[in-house]
CSV table of N, CA and C in Angstrom, one decimal:
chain,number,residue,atom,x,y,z
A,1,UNK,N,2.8,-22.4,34.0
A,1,UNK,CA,3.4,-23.3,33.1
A,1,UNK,C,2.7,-24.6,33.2
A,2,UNK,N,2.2,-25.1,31.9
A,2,UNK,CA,1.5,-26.4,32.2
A,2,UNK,C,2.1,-27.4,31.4
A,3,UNK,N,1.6,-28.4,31.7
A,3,UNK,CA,2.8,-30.0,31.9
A,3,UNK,C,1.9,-30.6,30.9
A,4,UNK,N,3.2,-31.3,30.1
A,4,UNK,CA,2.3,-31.9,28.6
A,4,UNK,C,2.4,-33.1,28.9
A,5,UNK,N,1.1,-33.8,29.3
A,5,UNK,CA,0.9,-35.1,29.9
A,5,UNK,C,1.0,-36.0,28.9
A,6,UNK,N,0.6,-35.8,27.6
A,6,UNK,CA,0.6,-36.3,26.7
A,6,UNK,C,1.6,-36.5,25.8
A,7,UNK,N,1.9,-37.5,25.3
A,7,UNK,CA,3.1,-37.7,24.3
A,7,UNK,C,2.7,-37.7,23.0
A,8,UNK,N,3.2,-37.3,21.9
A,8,UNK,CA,3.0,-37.5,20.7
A,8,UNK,C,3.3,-39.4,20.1
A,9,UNK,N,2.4,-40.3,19.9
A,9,UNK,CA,3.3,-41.4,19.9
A,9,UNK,C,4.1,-41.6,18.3
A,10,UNK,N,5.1,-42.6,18.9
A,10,UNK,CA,6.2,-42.9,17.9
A,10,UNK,C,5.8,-44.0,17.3
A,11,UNK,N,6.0,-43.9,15.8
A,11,UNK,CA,6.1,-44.9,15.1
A,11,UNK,C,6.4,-46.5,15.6
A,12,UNK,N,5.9,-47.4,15.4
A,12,UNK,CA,6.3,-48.7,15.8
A,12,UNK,C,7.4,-49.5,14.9
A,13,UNK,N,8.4,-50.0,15.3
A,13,UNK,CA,9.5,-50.5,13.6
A,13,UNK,C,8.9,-51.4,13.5
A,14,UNK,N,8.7,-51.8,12.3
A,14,UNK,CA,8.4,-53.0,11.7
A,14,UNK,C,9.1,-54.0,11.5
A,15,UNK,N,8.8,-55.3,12.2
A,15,UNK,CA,9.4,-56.4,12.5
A,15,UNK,C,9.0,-57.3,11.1
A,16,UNK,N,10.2,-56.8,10.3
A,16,UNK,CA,9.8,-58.2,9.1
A,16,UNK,C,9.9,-59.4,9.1
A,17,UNK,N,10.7,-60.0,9.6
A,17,UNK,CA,11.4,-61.3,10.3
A,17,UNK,C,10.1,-61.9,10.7
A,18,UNK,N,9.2,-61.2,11.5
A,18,UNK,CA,8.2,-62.4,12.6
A,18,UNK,C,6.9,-62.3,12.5
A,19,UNK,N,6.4,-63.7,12.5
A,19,UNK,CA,5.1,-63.4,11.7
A,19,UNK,C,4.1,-63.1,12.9
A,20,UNK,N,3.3,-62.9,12.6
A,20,UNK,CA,2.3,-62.3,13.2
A,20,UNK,C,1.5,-64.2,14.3
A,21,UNK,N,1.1,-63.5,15.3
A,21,UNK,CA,0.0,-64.4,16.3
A,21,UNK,C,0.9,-66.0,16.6
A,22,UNK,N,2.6,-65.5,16.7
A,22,UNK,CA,3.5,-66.7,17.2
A,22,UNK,C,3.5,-66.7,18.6
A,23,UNK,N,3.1,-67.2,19.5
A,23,UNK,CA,3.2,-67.6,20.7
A,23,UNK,C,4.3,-68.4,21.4
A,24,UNK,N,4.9,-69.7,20.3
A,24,UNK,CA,5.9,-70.4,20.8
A,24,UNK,C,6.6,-71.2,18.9
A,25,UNK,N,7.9,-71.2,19.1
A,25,UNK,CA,7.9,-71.8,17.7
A,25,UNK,C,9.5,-72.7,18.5
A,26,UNK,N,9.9,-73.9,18.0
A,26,UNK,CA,10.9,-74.8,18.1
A,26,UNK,C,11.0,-75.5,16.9
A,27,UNK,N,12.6,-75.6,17.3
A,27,UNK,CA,12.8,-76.9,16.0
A,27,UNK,C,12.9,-78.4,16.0
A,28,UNK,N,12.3,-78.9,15.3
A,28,UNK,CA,12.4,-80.7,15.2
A,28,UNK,C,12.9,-81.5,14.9
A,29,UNK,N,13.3,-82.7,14.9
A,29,UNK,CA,14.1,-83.5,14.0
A,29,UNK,C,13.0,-84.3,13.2
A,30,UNK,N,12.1,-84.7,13.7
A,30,UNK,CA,10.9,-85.3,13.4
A,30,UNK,C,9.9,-85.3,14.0
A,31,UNK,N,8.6,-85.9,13.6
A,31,UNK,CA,7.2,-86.0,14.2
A,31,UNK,C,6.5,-87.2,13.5
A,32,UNK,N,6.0,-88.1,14.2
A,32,UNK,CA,5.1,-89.1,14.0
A,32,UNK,C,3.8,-88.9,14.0
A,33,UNK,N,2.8,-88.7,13.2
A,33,UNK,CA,1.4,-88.7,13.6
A,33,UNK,C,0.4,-89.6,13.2
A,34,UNK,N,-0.6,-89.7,14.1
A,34,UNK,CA,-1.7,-90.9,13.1
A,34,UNK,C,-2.9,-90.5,13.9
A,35,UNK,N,-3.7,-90.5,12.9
A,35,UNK,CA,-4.9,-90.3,13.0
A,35,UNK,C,-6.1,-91.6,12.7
A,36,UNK,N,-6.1,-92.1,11.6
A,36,UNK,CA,-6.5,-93.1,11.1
A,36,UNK,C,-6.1,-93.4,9.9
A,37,UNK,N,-6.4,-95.0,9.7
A,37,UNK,CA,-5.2,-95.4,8.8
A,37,UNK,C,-3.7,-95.3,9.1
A,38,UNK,N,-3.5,-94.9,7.5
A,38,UNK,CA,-1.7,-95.2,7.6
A,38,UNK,C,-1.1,-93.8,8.5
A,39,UNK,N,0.0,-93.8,9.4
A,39,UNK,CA,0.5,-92.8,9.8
A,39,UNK,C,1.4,-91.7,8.8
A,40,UNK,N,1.6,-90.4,9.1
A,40,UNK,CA,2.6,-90.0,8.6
A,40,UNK,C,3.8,-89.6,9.6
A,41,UNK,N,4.5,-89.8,9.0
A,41,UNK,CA,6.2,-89.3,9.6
A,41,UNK,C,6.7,-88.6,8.3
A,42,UNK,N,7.7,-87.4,9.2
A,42,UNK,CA,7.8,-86.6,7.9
A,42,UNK,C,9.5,-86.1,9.1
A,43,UNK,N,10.5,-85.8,8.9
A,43,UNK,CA,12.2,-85.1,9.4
A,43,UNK,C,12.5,-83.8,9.2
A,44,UNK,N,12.9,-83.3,9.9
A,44,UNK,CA,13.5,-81.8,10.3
A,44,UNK,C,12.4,-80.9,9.7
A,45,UNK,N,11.7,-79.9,10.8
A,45,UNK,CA,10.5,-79.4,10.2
A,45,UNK,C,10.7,-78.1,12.1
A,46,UNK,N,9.7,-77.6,11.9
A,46,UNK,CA,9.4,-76.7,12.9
A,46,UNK,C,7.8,-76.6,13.6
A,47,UNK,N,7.9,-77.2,14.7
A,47,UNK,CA,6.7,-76.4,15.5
A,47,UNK,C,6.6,-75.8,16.2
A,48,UNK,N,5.1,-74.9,16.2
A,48,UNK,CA,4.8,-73.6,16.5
A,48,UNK,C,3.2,-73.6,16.9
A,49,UNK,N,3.1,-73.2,17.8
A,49,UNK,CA,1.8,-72.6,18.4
A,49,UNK,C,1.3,-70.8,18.0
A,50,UNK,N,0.1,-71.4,16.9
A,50,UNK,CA,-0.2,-69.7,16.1
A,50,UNK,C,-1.4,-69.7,16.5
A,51,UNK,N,-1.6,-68.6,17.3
A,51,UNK,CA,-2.9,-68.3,17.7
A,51,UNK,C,-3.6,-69.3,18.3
A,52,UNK,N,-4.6,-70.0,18.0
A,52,UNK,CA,-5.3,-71.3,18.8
A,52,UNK,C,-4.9,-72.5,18.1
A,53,UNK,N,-4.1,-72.7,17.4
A,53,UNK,CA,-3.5,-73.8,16.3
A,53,UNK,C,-1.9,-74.3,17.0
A,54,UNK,N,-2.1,-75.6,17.2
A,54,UNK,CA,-0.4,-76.0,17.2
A,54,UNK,C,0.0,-76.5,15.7
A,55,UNK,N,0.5,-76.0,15.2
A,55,UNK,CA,0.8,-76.0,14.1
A,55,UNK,C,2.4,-77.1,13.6
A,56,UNK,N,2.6,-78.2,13.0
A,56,UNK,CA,3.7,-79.3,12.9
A,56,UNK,C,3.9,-79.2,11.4
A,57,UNK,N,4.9,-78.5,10.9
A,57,UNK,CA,5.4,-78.3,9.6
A,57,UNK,C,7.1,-79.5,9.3
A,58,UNK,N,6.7,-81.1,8.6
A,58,UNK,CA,7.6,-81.3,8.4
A,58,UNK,C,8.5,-81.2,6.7
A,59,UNK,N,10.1,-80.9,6.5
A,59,UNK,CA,10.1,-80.9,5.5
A,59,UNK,C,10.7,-81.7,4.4
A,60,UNK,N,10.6,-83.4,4.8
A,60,UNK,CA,11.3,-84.3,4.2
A,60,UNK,C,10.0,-85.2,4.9
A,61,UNK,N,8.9,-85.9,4.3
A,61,UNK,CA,8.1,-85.3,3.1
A,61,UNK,C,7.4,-84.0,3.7
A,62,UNK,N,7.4,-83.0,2.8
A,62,UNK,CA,6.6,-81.5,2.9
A,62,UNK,C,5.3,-81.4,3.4
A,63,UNK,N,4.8,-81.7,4.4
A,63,UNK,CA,3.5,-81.0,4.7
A,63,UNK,C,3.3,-80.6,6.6
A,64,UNK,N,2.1,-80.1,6.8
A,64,UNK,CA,1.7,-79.6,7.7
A,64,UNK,C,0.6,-79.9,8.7
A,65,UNK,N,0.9,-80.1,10.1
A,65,UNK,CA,-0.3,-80.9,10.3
A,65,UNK,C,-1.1,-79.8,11.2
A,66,UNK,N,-2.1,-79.2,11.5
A,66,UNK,CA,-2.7,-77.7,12.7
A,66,UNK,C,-3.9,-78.4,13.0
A,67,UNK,N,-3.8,-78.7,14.5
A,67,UNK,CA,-4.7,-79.2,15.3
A,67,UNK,C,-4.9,-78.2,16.6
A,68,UNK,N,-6.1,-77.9,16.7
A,68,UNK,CA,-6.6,-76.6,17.7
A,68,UNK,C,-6.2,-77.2,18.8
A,69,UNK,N,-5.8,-76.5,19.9
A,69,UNK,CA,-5.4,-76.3,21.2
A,69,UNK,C,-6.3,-77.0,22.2
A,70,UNK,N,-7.6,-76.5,21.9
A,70,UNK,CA,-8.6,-77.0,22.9
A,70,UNK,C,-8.7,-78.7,22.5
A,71,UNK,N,-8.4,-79.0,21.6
A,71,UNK,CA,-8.7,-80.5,20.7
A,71,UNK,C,-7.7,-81.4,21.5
A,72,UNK,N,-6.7,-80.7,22.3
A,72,UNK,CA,-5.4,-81.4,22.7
A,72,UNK,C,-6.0,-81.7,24.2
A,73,UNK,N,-5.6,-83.4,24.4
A,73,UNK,CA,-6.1,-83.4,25.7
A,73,UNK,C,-5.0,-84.1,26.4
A,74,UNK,N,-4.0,-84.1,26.1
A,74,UNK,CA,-2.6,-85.0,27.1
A,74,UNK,C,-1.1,-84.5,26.5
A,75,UNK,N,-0.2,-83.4,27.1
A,75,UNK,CA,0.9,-83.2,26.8
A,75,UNK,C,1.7,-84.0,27.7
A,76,UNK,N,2.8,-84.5,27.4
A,76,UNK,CA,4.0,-85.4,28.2
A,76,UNK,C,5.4,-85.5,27.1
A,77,UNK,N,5.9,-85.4,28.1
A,77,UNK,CA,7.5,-85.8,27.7
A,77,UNK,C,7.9,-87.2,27.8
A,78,UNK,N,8.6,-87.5,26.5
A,78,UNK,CA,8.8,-89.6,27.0
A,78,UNK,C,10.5,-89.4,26.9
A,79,UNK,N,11.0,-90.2,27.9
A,79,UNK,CA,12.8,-89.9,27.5
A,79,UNK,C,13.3,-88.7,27.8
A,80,UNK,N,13.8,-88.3,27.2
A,80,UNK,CA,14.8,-87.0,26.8
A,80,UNK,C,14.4,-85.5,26.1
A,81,UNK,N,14.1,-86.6,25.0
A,81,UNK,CA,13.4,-85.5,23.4
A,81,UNK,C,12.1,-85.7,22.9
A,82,UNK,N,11.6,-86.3,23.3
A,82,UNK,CA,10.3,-87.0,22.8
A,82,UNK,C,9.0,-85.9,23.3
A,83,UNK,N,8.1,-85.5,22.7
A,83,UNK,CA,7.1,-84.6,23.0
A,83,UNK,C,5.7,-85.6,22.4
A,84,UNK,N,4.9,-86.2,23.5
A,84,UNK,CA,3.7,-87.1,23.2
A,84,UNK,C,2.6,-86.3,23.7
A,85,UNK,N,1.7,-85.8,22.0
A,85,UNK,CA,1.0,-84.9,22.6
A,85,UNK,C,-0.4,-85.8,22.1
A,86,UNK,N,-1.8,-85.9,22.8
A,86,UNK,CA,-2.5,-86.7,22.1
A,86,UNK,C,-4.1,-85.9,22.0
A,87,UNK,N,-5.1,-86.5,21.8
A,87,UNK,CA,-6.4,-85.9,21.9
A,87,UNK,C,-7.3,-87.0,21.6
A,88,UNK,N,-8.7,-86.9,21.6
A,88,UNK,CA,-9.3,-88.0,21.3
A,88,UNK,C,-9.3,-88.8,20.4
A,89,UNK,N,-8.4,-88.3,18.9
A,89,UNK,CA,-8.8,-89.4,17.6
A,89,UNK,C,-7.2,-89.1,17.0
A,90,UNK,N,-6.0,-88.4,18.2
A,90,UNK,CA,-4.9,-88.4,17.2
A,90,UNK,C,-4.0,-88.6,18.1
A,91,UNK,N,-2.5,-88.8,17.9
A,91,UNK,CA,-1.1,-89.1,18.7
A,91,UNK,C,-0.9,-88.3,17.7
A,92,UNK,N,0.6,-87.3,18.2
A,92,UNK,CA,1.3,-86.5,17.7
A,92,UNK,C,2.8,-87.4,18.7
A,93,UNK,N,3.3,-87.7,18.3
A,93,UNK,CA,5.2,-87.8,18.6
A,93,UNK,C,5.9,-86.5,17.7
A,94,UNK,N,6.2,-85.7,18.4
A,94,UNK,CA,7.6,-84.8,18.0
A,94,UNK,C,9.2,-85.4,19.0
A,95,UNK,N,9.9,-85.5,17.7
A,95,UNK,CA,11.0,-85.7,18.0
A,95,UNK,C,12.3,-84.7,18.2
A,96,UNK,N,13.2,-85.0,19.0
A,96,UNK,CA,14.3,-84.5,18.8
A,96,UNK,C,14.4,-83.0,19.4
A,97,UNK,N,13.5,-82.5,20.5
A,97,UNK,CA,13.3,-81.2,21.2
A,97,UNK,C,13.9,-81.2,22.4
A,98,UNK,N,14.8,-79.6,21.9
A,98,UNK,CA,15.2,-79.4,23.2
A,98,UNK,C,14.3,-79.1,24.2
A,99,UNK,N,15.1,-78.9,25.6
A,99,UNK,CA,14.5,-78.4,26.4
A,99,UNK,C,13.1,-78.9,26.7
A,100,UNK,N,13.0,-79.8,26.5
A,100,UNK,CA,11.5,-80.6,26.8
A,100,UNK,C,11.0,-80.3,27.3
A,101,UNK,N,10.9,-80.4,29.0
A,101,UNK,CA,10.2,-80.1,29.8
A,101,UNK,C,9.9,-78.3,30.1
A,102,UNK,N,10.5,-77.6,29.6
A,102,UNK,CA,9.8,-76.2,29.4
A,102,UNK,C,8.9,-76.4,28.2
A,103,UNK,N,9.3,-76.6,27.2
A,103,UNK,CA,8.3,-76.6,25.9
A,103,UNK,C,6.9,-77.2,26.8
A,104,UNK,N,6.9,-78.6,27.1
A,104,UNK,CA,5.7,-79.2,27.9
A,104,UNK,C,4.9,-78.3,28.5
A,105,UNK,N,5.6,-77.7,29.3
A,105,UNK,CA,4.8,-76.7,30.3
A,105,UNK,C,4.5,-75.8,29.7
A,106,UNK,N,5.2,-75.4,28.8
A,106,UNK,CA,4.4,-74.1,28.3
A,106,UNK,C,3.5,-74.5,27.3
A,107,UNK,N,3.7,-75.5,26.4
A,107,UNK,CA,2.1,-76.1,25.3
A,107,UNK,C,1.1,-76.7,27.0
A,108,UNK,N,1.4,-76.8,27.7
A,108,UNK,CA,0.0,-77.2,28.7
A,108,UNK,C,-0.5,-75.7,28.9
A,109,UNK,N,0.6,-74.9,29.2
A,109,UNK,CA,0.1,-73.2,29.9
A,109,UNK,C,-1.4,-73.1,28.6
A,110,UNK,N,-0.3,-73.3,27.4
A,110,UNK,CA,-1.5,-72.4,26.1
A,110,UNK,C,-2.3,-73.4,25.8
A,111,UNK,N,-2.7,-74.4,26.2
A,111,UNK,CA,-4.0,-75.3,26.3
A,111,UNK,C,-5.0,-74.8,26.8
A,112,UNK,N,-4.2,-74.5,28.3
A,112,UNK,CA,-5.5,-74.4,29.6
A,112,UNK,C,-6.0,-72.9,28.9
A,113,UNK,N,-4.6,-72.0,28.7
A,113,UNK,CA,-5.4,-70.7,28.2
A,113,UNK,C,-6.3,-70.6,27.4
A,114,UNK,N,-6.1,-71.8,26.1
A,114,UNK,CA,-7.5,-71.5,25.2
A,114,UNK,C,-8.6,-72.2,25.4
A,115,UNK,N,-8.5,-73.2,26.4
A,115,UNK,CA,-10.0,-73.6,27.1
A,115,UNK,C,-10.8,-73.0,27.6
A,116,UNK,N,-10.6,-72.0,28.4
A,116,UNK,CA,-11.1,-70.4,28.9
A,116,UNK,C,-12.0,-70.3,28.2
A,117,UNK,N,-12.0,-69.2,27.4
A,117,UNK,CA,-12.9,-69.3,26.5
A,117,UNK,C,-13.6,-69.8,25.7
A,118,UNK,N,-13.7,-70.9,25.7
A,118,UNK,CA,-14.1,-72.4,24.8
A,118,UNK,C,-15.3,-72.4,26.0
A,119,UNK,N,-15.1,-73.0,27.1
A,119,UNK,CA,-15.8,-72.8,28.0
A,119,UNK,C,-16.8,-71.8,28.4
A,120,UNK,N,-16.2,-70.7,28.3
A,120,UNK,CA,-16.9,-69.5,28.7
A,120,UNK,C,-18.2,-69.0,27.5
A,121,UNK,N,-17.8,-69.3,26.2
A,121,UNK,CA,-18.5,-70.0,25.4
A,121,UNK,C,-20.1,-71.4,25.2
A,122,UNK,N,-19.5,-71.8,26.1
A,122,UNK,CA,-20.7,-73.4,26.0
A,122,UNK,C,-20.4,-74.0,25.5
A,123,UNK,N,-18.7,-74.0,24.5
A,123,UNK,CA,-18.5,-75.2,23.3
A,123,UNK,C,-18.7,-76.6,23.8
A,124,UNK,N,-18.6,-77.5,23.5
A,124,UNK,CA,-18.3,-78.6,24.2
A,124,UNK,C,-16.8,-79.2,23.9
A,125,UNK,N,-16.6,-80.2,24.6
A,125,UNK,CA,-15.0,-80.0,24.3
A,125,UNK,C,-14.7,-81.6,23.9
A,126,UNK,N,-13.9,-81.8,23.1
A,126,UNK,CA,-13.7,-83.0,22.2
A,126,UNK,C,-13.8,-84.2,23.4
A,127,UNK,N,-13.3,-84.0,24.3
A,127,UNK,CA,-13.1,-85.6,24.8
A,127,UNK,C,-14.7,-85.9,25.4
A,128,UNK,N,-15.3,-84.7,26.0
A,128,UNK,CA,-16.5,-84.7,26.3
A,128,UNK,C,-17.9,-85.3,25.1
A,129,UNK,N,-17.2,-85.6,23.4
A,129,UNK,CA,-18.4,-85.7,22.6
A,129,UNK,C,-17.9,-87.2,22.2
A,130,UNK,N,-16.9,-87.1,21.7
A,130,UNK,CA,-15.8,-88.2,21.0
A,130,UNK,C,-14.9,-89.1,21.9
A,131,UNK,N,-15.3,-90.8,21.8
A,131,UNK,CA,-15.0,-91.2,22.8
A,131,UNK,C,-12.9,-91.7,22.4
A,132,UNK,N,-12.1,-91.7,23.6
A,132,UNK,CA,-10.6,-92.0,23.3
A,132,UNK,C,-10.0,-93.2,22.3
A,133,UNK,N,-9.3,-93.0,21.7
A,133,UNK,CA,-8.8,-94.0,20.5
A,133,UNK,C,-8.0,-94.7,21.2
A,134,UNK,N,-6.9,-93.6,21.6
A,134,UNK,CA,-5.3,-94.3,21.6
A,134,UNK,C,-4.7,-93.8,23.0
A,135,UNK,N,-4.6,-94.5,23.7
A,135,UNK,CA,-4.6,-94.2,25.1
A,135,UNK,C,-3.6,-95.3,26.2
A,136,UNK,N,-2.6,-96.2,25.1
A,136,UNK,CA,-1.6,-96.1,25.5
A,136,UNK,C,-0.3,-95.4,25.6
A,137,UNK,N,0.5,-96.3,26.7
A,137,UNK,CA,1.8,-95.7,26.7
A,137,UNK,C,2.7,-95.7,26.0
A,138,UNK,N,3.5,-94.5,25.4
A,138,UNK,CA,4.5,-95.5,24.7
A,138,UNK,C,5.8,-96.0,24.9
A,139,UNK,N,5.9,-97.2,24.3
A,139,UNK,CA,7.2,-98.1,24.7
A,139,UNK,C,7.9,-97.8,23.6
A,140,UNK,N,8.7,-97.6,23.5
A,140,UNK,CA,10.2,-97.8,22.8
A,140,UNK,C,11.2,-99.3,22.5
A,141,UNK,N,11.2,-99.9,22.0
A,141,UNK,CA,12.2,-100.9,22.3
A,141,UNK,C,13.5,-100.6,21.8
A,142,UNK,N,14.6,-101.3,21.6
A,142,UNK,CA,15.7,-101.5,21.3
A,142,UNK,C,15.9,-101.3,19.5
A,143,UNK,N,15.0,-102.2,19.1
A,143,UNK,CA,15.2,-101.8,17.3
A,143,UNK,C,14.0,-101.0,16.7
A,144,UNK,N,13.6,-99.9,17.7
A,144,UNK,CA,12.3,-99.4,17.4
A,144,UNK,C,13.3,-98.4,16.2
A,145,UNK,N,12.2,-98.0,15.0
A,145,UNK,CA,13.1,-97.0,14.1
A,145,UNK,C,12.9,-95.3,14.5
A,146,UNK,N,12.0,-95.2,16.0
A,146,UNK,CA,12.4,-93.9,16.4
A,146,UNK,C,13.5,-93.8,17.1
A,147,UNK,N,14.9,-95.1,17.6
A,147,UNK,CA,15.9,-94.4,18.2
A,147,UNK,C,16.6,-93.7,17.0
A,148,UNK,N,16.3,-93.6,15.8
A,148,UNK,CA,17.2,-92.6,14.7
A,148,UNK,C,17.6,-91.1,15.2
A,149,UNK,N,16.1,-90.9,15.8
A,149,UNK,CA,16.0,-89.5,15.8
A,149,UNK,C,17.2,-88.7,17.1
A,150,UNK,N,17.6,-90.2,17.9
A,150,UNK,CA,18.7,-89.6,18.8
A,150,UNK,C,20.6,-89.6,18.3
A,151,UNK,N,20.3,-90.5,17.3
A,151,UNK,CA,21.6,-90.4,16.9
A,151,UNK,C,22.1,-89.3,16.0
A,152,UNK,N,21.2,-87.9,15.5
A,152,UNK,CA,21.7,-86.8,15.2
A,152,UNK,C,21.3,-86.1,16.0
């Protein structure tokens, strides 16, 4: 009698709902960014880390901001909700996130992961070509117009 080690495999269901190469996705109230020049701020939107992209979709005004992983050189939590993520030529403020401090840890986990290979590579790595812009802390004050984003 011999033993069928082998399985026939089964069809995989097809997950319509989820898009393909999502690693982490949350919801926002808002996000502040500036690069140069004028900033954009844009309310209630979703970020998501796709593949080697952190990807900041807001939709009041509609657009999307995807800055690669390796490009990211400083994740921190300010306050409560606040997610201050930065790199050599941008500030990213996301607003209004739960659970902060897991989100944190886990956008640093998928940082370091995608440096790996960046390195393993020879790329060179942004802070190492491009020297830092914006490299303070941020303060908050009392009539700043991001305490909005705690009163919903």
């Amino acid at each position: 009698m011999a033993l069928q080690l082998l399985k026939r495999p089964r069809p995989l269901p097809a997950f319509k709902d989820e898009e393909k190469g999502i690693y982490a996705q949350w919801k926002i109230k808002g996000f502040f960014y500036r690069k140069s020049g004028l900033p954009k701020i844009s309310v209630k939107g979703v970020a998501r880390v796709r593949y080697a992209d952190l990807e900041v979709e807001g939709k009041l005004p509609h657009f999307t901001i995807k800055k690669q992983l390796v490009n990211i050189g400083y994740v921190e939590h300010v306050n409560d909700d606040i997610l201050d993520v930065r790199g050599c030529d941008f500030r990213l403020l996301i607003f209004g996130v739960h659970h902060v401090e897991i989100i944190r840890d886990w956008l640093r986990f998928l940082v370091i992961r995608q440096r790996i290979p960046h390195s393993l590579m020879g790329l060179p790595f942004d802070w190492q070509v491009k020297p830092v812009r914006d490299d303070r802390q941020l303060q908050l004050s009392r009539i700043s117009p991001f305490h909005c984003f705690k009163i919903w």
